[in-house]
Coordinates of C-alpha atoms in Angstrom, one line a residue:
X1 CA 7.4 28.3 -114.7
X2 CA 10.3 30.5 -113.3
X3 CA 13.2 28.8 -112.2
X4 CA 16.1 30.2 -110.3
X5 CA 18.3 31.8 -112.0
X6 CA 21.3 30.5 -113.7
X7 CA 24.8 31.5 -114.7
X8 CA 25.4 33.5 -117.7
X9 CA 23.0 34.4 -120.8
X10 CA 20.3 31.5 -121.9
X11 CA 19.1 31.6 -125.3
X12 CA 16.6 30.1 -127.5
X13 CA 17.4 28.1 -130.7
X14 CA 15.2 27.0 -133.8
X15 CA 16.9 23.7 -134.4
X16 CA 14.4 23.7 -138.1
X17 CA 14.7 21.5 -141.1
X18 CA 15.6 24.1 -144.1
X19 CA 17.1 27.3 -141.4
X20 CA 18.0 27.3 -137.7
X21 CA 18.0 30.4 -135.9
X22 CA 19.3 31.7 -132.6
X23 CA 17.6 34.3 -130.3
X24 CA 18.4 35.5 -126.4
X25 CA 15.8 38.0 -124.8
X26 CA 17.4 40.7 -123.3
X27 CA 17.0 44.7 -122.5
X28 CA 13.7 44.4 -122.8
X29 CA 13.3 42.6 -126.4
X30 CA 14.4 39.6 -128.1
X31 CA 16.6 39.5 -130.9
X32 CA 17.1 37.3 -133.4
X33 CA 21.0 37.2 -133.8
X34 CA 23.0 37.6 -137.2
X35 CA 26.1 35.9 -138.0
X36 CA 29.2 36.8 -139.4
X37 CA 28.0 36.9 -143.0
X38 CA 25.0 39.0 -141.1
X39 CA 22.8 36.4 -141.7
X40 CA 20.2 35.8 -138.9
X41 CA 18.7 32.3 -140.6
X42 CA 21.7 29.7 -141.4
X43 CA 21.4 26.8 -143.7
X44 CA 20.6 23.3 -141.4
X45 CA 23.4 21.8 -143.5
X46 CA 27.0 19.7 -142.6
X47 CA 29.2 19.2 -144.9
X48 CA 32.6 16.9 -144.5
X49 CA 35.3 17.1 -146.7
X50 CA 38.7 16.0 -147.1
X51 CA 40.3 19.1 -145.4
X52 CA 37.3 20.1 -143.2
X53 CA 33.8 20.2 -141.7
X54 CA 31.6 22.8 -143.1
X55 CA 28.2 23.8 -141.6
X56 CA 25.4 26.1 -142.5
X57 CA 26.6 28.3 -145.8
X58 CA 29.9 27.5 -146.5
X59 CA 27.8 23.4 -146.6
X60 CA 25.2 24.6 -148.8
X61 CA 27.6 26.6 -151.3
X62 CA 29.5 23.1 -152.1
X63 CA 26.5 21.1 -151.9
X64 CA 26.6 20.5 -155.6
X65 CA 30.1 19.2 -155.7
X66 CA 29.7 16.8 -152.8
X67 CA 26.3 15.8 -152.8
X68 CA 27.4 12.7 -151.2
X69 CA 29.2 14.3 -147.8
X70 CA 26.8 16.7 -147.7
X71 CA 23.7 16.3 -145.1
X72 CA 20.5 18.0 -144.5
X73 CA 18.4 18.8 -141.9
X74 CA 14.9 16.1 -143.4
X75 CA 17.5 13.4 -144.0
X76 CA 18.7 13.4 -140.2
X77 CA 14.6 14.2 -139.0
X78 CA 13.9 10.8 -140.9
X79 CA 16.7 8.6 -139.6
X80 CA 16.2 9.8 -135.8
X81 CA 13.1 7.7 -135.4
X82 CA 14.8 5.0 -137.7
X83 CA 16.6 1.8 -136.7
X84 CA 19.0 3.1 -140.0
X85 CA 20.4 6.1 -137.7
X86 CA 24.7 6.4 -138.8
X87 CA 26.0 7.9 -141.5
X88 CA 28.9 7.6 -142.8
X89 CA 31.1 10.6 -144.9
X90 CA 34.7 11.1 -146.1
X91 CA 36.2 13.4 -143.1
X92 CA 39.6 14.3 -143.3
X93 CA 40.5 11.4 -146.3
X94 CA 39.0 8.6 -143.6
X95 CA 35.3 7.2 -143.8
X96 CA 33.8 8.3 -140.8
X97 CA 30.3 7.1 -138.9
X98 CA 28.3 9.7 -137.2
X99 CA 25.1 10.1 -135.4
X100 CA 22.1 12.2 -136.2
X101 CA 22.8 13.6 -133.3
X102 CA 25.9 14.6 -133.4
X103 CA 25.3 16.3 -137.1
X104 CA 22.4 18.1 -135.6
X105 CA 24.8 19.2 -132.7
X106 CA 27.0 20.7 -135.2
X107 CA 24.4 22.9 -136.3
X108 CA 23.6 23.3 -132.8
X109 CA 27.5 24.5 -131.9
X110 CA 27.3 27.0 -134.7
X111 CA 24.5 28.6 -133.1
X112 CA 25.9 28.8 -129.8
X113 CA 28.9 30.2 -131.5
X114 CA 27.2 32.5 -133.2
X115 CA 25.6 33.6 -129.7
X116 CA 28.7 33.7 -127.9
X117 CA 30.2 35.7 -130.5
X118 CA 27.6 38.3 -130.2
X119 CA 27.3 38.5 -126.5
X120 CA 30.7 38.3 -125.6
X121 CA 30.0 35.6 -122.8
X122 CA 29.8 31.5 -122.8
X123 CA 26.7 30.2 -123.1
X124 CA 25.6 26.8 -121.2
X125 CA 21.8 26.8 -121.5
X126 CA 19.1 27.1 -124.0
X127 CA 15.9 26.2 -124.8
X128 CA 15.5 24.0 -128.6
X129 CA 12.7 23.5 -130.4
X130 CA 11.0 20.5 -132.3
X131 CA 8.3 19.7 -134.8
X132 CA 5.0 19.2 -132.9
X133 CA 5.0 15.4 -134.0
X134 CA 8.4 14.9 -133.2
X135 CA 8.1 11.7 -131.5
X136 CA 9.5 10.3 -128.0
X137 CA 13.2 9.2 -129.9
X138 CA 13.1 12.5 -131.9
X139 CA 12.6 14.3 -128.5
X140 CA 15.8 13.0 -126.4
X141 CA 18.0 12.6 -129.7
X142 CA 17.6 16.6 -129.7
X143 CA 18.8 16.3 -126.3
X144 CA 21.4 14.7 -126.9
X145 CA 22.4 16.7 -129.8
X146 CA 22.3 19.6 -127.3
X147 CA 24.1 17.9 -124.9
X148 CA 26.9 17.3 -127.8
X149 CA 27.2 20.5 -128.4
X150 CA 27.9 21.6 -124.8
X151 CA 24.6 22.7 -123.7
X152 CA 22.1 22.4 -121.3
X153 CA 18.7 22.0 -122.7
X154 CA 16.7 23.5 -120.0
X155 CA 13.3 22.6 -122.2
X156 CA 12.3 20.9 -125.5
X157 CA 9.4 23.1 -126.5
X158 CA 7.1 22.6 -129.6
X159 CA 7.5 25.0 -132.8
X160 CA 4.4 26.6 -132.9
X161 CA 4.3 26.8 -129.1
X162 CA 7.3 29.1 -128.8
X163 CA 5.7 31.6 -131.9
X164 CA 2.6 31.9 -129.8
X165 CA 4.8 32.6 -127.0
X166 CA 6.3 35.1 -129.3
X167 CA 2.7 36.4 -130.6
X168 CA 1.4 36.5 -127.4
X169 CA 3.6 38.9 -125.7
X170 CA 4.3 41.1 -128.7
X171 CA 1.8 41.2 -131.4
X172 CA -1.6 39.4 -129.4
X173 CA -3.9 43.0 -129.1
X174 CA -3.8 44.2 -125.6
X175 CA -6.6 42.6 -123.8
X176 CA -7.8 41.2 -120.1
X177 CA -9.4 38.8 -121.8
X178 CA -8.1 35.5 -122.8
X179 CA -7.8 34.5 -126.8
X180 CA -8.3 31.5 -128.8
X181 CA -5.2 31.7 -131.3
X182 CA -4.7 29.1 -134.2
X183 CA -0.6 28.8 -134.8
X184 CA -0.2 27.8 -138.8
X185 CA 3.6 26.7 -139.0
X186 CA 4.4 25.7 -142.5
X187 CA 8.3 25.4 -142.8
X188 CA 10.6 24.1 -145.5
X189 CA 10.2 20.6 -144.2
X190 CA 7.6 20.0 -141.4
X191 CA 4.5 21.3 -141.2
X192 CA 2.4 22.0 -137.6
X193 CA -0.6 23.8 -136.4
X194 CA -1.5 24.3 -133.3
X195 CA -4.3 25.6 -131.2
X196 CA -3.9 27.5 -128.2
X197 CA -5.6 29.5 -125.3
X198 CA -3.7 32.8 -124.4
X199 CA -4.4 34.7 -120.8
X200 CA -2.2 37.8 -120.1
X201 CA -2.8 37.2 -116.9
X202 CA -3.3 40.8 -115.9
X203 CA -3.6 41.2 -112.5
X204 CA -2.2 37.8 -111.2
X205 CA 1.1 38.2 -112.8
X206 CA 1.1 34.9 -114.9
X207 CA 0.1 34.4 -118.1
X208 CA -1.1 31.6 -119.5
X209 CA -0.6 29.3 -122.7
X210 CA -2.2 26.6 -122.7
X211 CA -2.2 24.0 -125.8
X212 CA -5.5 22.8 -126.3
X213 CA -5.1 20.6 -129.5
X214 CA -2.3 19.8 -132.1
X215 CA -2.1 18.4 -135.8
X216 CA 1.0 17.8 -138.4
X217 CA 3.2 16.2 -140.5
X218 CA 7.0 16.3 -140.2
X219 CA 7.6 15.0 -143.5
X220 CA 5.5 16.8 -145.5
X221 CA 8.2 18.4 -147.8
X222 CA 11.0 16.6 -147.5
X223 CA 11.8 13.7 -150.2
X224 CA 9.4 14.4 -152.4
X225 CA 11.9 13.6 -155.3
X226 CA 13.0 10.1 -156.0
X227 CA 16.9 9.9 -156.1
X228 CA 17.3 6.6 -157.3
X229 CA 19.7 6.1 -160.1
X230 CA 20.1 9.5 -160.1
X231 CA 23.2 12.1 -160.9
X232 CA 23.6 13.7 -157.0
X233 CA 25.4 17.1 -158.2
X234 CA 22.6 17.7 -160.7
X235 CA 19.7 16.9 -158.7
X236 CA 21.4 19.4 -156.3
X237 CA 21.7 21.9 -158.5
X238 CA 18.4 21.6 -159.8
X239 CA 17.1 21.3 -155.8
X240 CA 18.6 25.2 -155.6
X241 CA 16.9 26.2 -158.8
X242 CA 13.5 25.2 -157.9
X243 CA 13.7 26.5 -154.5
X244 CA 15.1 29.9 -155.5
X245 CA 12.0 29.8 -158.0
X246 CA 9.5 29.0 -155.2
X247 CA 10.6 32.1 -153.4
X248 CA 10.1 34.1 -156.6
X249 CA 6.3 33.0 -156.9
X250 CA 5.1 34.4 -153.5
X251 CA 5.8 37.7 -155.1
X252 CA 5.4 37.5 -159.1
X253 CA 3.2 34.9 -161.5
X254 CA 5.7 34.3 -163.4
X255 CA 9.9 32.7 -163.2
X256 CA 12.9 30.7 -165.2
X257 CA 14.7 28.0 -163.6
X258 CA 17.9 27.6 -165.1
X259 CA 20.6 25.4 -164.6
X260 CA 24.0 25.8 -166.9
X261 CA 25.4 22.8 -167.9
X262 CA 22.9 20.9 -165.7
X263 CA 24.1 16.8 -167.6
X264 CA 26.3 16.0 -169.9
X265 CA 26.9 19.5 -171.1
X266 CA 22.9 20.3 -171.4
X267 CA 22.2 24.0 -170.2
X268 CA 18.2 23.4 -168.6
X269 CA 15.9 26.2 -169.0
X270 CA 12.2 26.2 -168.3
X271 CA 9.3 28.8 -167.6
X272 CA 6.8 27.9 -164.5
X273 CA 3.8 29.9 -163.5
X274 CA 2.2 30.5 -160.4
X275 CA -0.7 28.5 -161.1
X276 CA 1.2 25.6 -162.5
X277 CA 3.1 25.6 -159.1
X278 CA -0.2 25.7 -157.5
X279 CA -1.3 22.8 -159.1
X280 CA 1.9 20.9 -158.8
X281 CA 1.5 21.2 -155.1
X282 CA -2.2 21.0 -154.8
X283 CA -1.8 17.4 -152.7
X284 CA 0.4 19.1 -150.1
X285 CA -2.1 22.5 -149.3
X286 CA -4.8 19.9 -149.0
X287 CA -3.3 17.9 -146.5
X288 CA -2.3 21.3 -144.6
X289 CA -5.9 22.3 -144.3
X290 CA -7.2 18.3 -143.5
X291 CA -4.7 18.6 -140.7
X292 CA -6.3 22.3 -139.6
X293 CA -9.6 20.5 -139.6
X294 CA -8.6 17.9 -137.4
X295 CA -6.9 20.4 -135.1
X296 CA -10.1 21.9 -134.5
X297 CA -12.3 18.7 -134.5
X298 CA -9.8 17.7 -131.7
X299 CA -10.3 20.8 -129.7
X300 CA -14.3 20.2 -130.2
X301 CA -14.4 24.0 -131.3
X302 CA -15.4 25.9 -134.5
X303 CA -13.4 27.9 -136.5
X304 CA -15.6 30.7 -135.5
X305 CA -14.3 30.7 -132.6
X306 CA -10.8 31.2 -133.3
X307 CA -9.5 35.0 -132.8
X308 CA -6.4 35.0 -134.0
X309 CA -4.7 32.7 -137.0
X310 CA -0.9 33.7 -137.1
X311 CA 1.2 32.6 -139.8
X312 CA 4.7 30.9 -138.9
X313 CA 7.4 29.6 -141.2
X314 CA 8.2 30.9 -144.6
X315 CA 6.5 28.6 -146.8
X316 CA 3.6 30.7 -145.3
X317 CA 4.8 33.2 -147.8
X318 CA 2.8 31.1 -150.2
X319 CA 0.0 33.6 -151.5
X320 CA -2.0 29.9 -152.3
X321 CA -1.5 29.1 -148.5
X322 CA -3.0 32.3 -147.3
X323 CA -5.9 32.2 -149.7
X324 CA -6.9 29.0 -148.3
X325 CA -6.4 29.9 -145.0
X326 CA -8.7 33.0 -145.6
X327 CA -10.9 31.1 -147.6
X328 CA -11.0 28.9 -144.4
X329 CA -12.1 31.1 -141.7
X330 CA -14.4 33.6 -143.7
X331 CA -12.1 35.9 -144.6
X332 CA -10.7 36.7 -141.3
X333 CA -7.6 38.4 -141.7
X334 CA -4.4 36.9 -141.2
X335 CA -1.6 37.8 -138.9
X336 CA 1.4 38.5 -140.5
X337 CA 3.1 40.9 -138.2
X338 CA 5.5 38.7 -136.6
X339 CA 8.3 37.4 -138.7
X340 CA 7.5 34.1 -139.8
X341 CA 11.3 33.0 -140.0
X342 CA 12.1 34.7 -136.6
X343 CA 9.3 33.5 -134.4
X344 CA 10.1 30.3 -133.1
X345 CA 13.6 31.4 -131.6
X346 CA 12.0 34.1 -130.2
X347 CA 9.4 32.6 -128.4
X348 CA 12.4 29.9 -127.7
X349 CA 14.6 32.8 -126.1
X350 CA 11.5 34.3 -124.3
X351 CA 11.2 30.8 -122.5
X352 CA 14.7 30.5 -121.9
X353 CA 14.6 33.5 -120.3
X354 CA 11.6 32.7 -117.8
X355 CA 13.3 29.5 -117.2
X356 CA 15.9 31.3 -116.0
X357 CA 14.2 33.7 -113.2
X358 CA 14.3 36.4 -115.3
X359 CA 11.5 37.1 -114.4
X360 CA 12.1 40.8 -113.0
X361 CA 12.3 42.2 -116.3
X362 CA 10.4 45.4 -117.4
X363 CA 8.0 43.2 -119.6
X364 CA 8.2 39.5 -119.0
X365 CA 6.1 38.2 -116.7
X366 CA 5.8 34.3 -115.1
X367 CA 4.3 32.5 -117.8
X368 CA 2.6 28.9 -117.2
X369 CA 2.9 26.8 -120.3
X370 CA 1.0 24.0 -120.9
X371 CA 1.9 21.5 -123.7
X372 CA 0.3 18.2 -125.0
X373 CA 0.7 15.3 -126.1
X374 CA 1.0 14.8 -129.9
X375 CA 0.6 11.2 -130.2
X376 CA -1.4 8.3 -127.8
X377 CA 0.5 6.0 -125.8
X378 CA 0.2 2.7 -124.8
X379 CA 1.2 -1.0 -124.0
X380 CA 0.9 -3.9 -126.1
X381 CA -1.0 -6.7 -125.2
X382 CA -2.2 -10.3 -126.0
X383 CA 0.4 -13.3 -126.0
X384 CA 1.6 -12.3 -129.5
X385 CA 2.0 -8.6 -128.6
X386 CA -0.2 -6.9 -131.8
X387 CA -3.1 -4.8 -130.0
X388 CA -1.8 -1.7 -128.5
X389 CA -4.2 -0.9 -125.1
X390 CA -3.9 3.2 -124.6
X391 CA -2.9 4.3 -121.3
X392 CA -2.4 7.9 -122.7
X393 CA -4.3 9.5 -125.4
X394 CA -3.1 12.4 -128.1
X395 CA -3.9 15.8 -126.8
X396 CA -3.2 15.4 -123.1
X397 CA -1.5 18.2 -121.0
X398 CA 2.1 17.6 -120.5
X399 CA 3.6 16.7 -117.6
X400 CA 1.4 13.9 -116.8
X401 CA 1.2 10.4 -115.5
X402 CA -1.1 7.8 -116.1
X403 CA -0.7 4.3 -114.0
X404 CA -2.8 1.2 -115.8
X405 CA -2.9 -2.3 -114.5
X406 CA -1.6 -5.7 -116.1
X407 CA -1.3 -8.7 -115.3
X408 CA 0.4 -12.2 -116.6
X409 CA -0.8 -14.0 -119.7
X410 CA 0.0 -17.8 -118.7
X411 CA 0.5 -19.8 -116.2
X412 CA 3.9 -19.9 -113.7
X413 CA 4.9 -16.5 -115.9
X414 CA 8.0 -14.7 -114.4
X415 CA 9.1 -12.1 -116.8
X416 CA 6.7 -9.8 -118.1
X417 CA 7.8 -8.2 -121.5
X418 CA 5.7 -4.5 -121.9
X419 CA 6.0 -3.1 -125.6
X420 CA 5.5 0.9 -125.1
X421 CA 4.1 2.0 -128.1
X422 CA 3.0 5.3 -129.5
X423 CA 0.6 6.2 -132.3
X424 CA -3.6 6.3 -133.2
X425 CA -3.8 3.0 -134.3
X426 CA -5.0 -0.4 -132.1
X427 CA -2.5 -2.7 -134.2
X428 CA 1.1 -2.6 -132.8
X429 CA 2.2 -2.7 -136.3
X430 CA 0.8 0.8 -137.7
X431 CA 2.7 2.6 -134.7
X432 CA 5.9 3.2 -133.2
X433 CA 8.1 0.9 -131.0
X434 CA 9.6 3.4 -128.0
X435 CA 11.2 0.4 -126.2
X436 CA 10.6 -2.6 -124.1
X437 CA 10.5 -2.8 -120.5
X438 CA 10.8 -6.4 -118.6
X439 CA 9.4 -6.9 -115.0
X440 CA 11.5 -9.9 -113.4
X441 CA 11.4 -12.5 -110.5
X442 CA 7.7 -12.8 -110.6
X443 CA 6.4 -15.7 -108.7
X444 CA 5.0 -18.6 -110.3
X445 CA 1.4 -18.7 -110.2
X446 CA -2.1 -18.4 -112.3
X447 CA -2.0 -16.9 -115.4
X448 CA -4.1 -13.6 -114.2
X449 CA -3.0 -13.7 -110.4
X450 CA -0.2 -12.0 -110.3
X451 CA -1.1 -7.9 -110.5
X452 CA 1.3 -5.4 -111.4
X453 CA 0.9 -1.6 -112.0
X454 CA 2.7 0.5 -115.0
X455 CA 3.4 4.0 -115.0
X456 CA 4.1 6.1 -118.0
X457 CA 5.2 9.7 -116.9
X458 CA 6.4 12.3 -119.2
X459 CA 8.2 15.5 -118.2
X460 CA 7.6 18.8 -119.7
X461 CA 10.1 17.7 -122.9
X462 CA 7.5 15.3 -123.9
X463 CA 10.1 13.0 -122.9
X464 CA 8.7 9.7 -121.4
X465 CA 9.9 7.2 -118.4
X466 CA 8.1 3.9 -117.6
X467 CA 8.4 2.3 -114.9
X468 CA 6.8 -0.8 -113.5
X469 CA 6.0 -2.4 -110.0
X470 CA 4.4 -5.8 -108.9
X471 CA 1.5 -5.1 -106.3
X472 CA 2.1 -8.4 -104.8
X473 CA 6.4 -8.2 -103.8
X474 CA 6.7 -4.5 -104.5
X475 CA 9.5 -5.2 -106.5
X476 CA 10.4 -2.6 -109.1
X477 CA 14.0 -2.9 -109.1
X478 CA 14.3 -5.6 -111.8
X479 CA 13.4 -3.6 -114.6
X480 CA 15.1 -3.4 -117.5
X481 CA 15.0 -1.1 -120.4
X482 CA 15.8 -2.3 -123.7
X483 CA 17.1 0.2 -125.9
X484 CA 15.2 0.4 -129.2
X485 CA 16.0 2.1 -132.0
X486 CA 19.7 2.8 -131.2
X487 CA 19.6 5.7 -129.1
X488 CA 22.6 6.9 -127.3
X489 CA 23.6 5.5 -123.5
X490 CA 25.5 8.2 -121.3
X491 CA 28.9 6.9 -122.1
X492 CA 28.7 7.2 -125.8
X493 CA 27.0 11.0 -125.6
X494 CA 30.2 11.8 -123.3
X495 CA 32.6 10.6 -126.1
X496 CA 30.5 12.7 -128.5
X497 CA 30.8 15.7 -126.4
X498 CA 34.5 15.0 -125.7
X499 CA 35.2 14.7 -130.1
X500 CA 33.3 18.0 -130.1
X501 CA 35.8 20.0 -128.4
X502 CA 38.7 18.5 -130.3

């Protein structure tokens, strides 16, 4: 996994959908770095208004005043795998269009910032995470953002990848012997578990993480309150309340949520319990520990055989959560010794770091990390396109490339249209459209004559390329990619980058 070594300090960012968080690995330890209001979490919020652009804090403080120019972290998740992906918000007394991406690389700048700030140095490279089911689009629009923002993403790596990466170089008990370690990321928006292998690789100076199976949802949090019709500032207001009163019950039974003035002069107080939040949320732990079985049923293993369940994200803070989780694996004991807010970056800066060739440090050694797949892949079929033939399933270590065959479906055909799909289901319409990719100048002939060989081949990023070549001409040059979804071509991310340094 080393790399040679690059110019300047790398660091690792937790790009998350309630906090991001910046980390770089140096003397010997990571550290999670603090801003200049010595916070080391800040807000995933942008704020536009007629004077400025606001991010993080200073965003969140005037949320409730300007609901409308003010964006979130699960709105811009959502619209990155959307075909609805602009946004528009008063800037500067002019309606203004922008990209998920470039909002995220906003948040991604103040990080950097932040970084620079602390170290003293520029920073070019880094290492951003993503939800485990962040999908192919969702993948390369984080790039992008990156890339906005004047960085080099040197890897997209999985949330709960980085925390074992974190876990298993400072908190995993000292051992020769390799670990099975369940990763239980609940955050304030997505929620990912993922099970993993962990070597220390004593005496061959590489360790090894290896992903052996992954489950999730990154919408499990976010939206959960209709908006229609609805006054903005007051919901937001209200939106602070409850959360504030969420915190509260991980450490008493009992809180007030109060909002002053909350409509039309009505001051809102009300009493919630513990239990009543429990209940209130019931639907949401359950579908946390159905995804935790299908990790594991995945994997083919029992829970038995799990020697380590480490909590991540600070909705684990949840004392409901951790009962279940308990309740779930007879009582073993939880780890809680890493900071469930911190982790990701960390394990982010940690793999910055061996990406880099740091590798001569005191305490990090070469680590081989081995990712997978979250969803199956595949290319639709059939004259009208609706059944989706898998070339590669869920759960498959990343990089990897499959090749399939295909052939024409009438007679004299000479373009060949190949959906790429990906998603669990065989019907095209229950999965997700990553693009089109036409084969042209076939020669006329037999429907089922001509043969022609597709490869899908994703990087490390989980990012995916297809390609296509007819066995008969060898021709693979007329291939053309149609862009679904509305991602961004080279040209527009260099006007992006060049508006970000205005």
């Amino acid at each position: 996994m080393a790399a040679s070594k690059v110019d300047g300090p790398v660091i690792g960012i937790d790009l998350g959908t309630t906090y991001s968080c910046v980390a770089v690995w140096r003397h010997d330890r990571g550290e999670a770095i603090a801003n200049d209001q010595v916070n080391r979490l800040r807000p995933s919020c942008v704020a536009f208004t007629n004077a400025e652009k606001l991010v993080g804090e200073a965003a969140v403080n005037q949320a409730a005043l300007n609901p409308t120019n003010t964006i979130f972290a699960p709105s811009l998740y959502k619209k990155m795998s959307s075909c609805d992906l602009s946004k528009s918000s008063q800037h500067e007394g002019k309606e203004k269009q922008f990209m998920p991406e470039q909002i995220s690389s906003m948040v991604l700048v103040k990080m950097r910032e932040t970084a620079e700030v602390y170290l003293g140095k520029k920073i070019k490279n880094a290492v951003i995470t993503v939800p485990v089911y962040f999908n192919n689009s969702q993948r390369q629009a984080t790039i992008d953002a990156g890339a906005i923002a004047g960085l080099n993403v040197m890897r997209i790596i999985n949330e709960p990848t980085a925390a074992a990466l974190a876990y298993g170089l400072e908190k995993m008990p000292v051992s020769n012997k390799r670990r099975t370690v369940l990763v239980f990321d609940l955050g304030g928006g997505t929620f990912d578990v993922s099970l993993l292998n962990i070597d220390p690789g004593v005496g061959m100076d590489k360790g090894l993480f290896e992903v052996v199976a992954i489950a999730g949802d990154t919408h499990l949090l976010a939206g959960r309150t209709s908006t229609t019709r609805c006054n903005q500032k007051a919901l937001r207001r209200l939106r602070t309340a409850c959360e504030r009163a969420k915190r509260m019950l991980s450490s008493t039974a009992q809180t007030t949520i109060e909002v002053d003035s909350l409509h039309d002069g009505i001051d809102f107080c009300t009493t919630i319990t513990r239990s009543r939040f429990e209940e209130l949320n019931k639907d949401l732990f359950s579908k946390c520990m159905k995804a935790l079985d299908k990790c594991l049923c995945d994997a083919k293993m029992d829970k038995s055989s799990v020697h380590d369940v480490v909590l991540v994200g600070g909705s684990t803070r949840i004392p409901k959560v951790q009962s279940m989780l308990r309740d779930f694996f007879y009582g073993k004991e939880l780890y809680r010794s890493i900071n469930p807010d911190e982790a990701v970056a960390y394990g982010a800066a940690i793999q910055a770091s061996i990406l880099s060739g740091a590798t001569d440090d005191g305490r990090l050694v070469d680590m081989l990390l081995r990712d997978v797949t979250p969803l199956s892949l595949g290319i639709a079929i059939r004259d009208d396109y609706s059944t989706m033939k898998m070339v590669i399933p869920r759960n498959i270590a990343i990089p990897t490339k499959k090749v399939q065959g295909f052939t024409t479906n009438y007679d004299n055909q000479t373009t060949v249209s190949l959906p790429v799909y990906e998603g669990e289901s065989a019907d095209t319409r229950d999965n997700n459209l990553l693009g089109t990719f036409k084969l042209t100048d076939v020669p006329p002939a037999p429907e089922g004559v001509p043969k022609f060989d597709v490869t899908l081949d994703i990087d490390a990023n989980g990012v995916m390329k297809v390609s296509a070549e007819d066995r008969d001409t060898g021709n693979k040059n007329s291939i053309t990619i149609v862009n679904h979804g509305g991602r961004l071509r080279k040209e527009e991310i260099a006007r992006m980058v060049q508006e970000a340094e205005k």
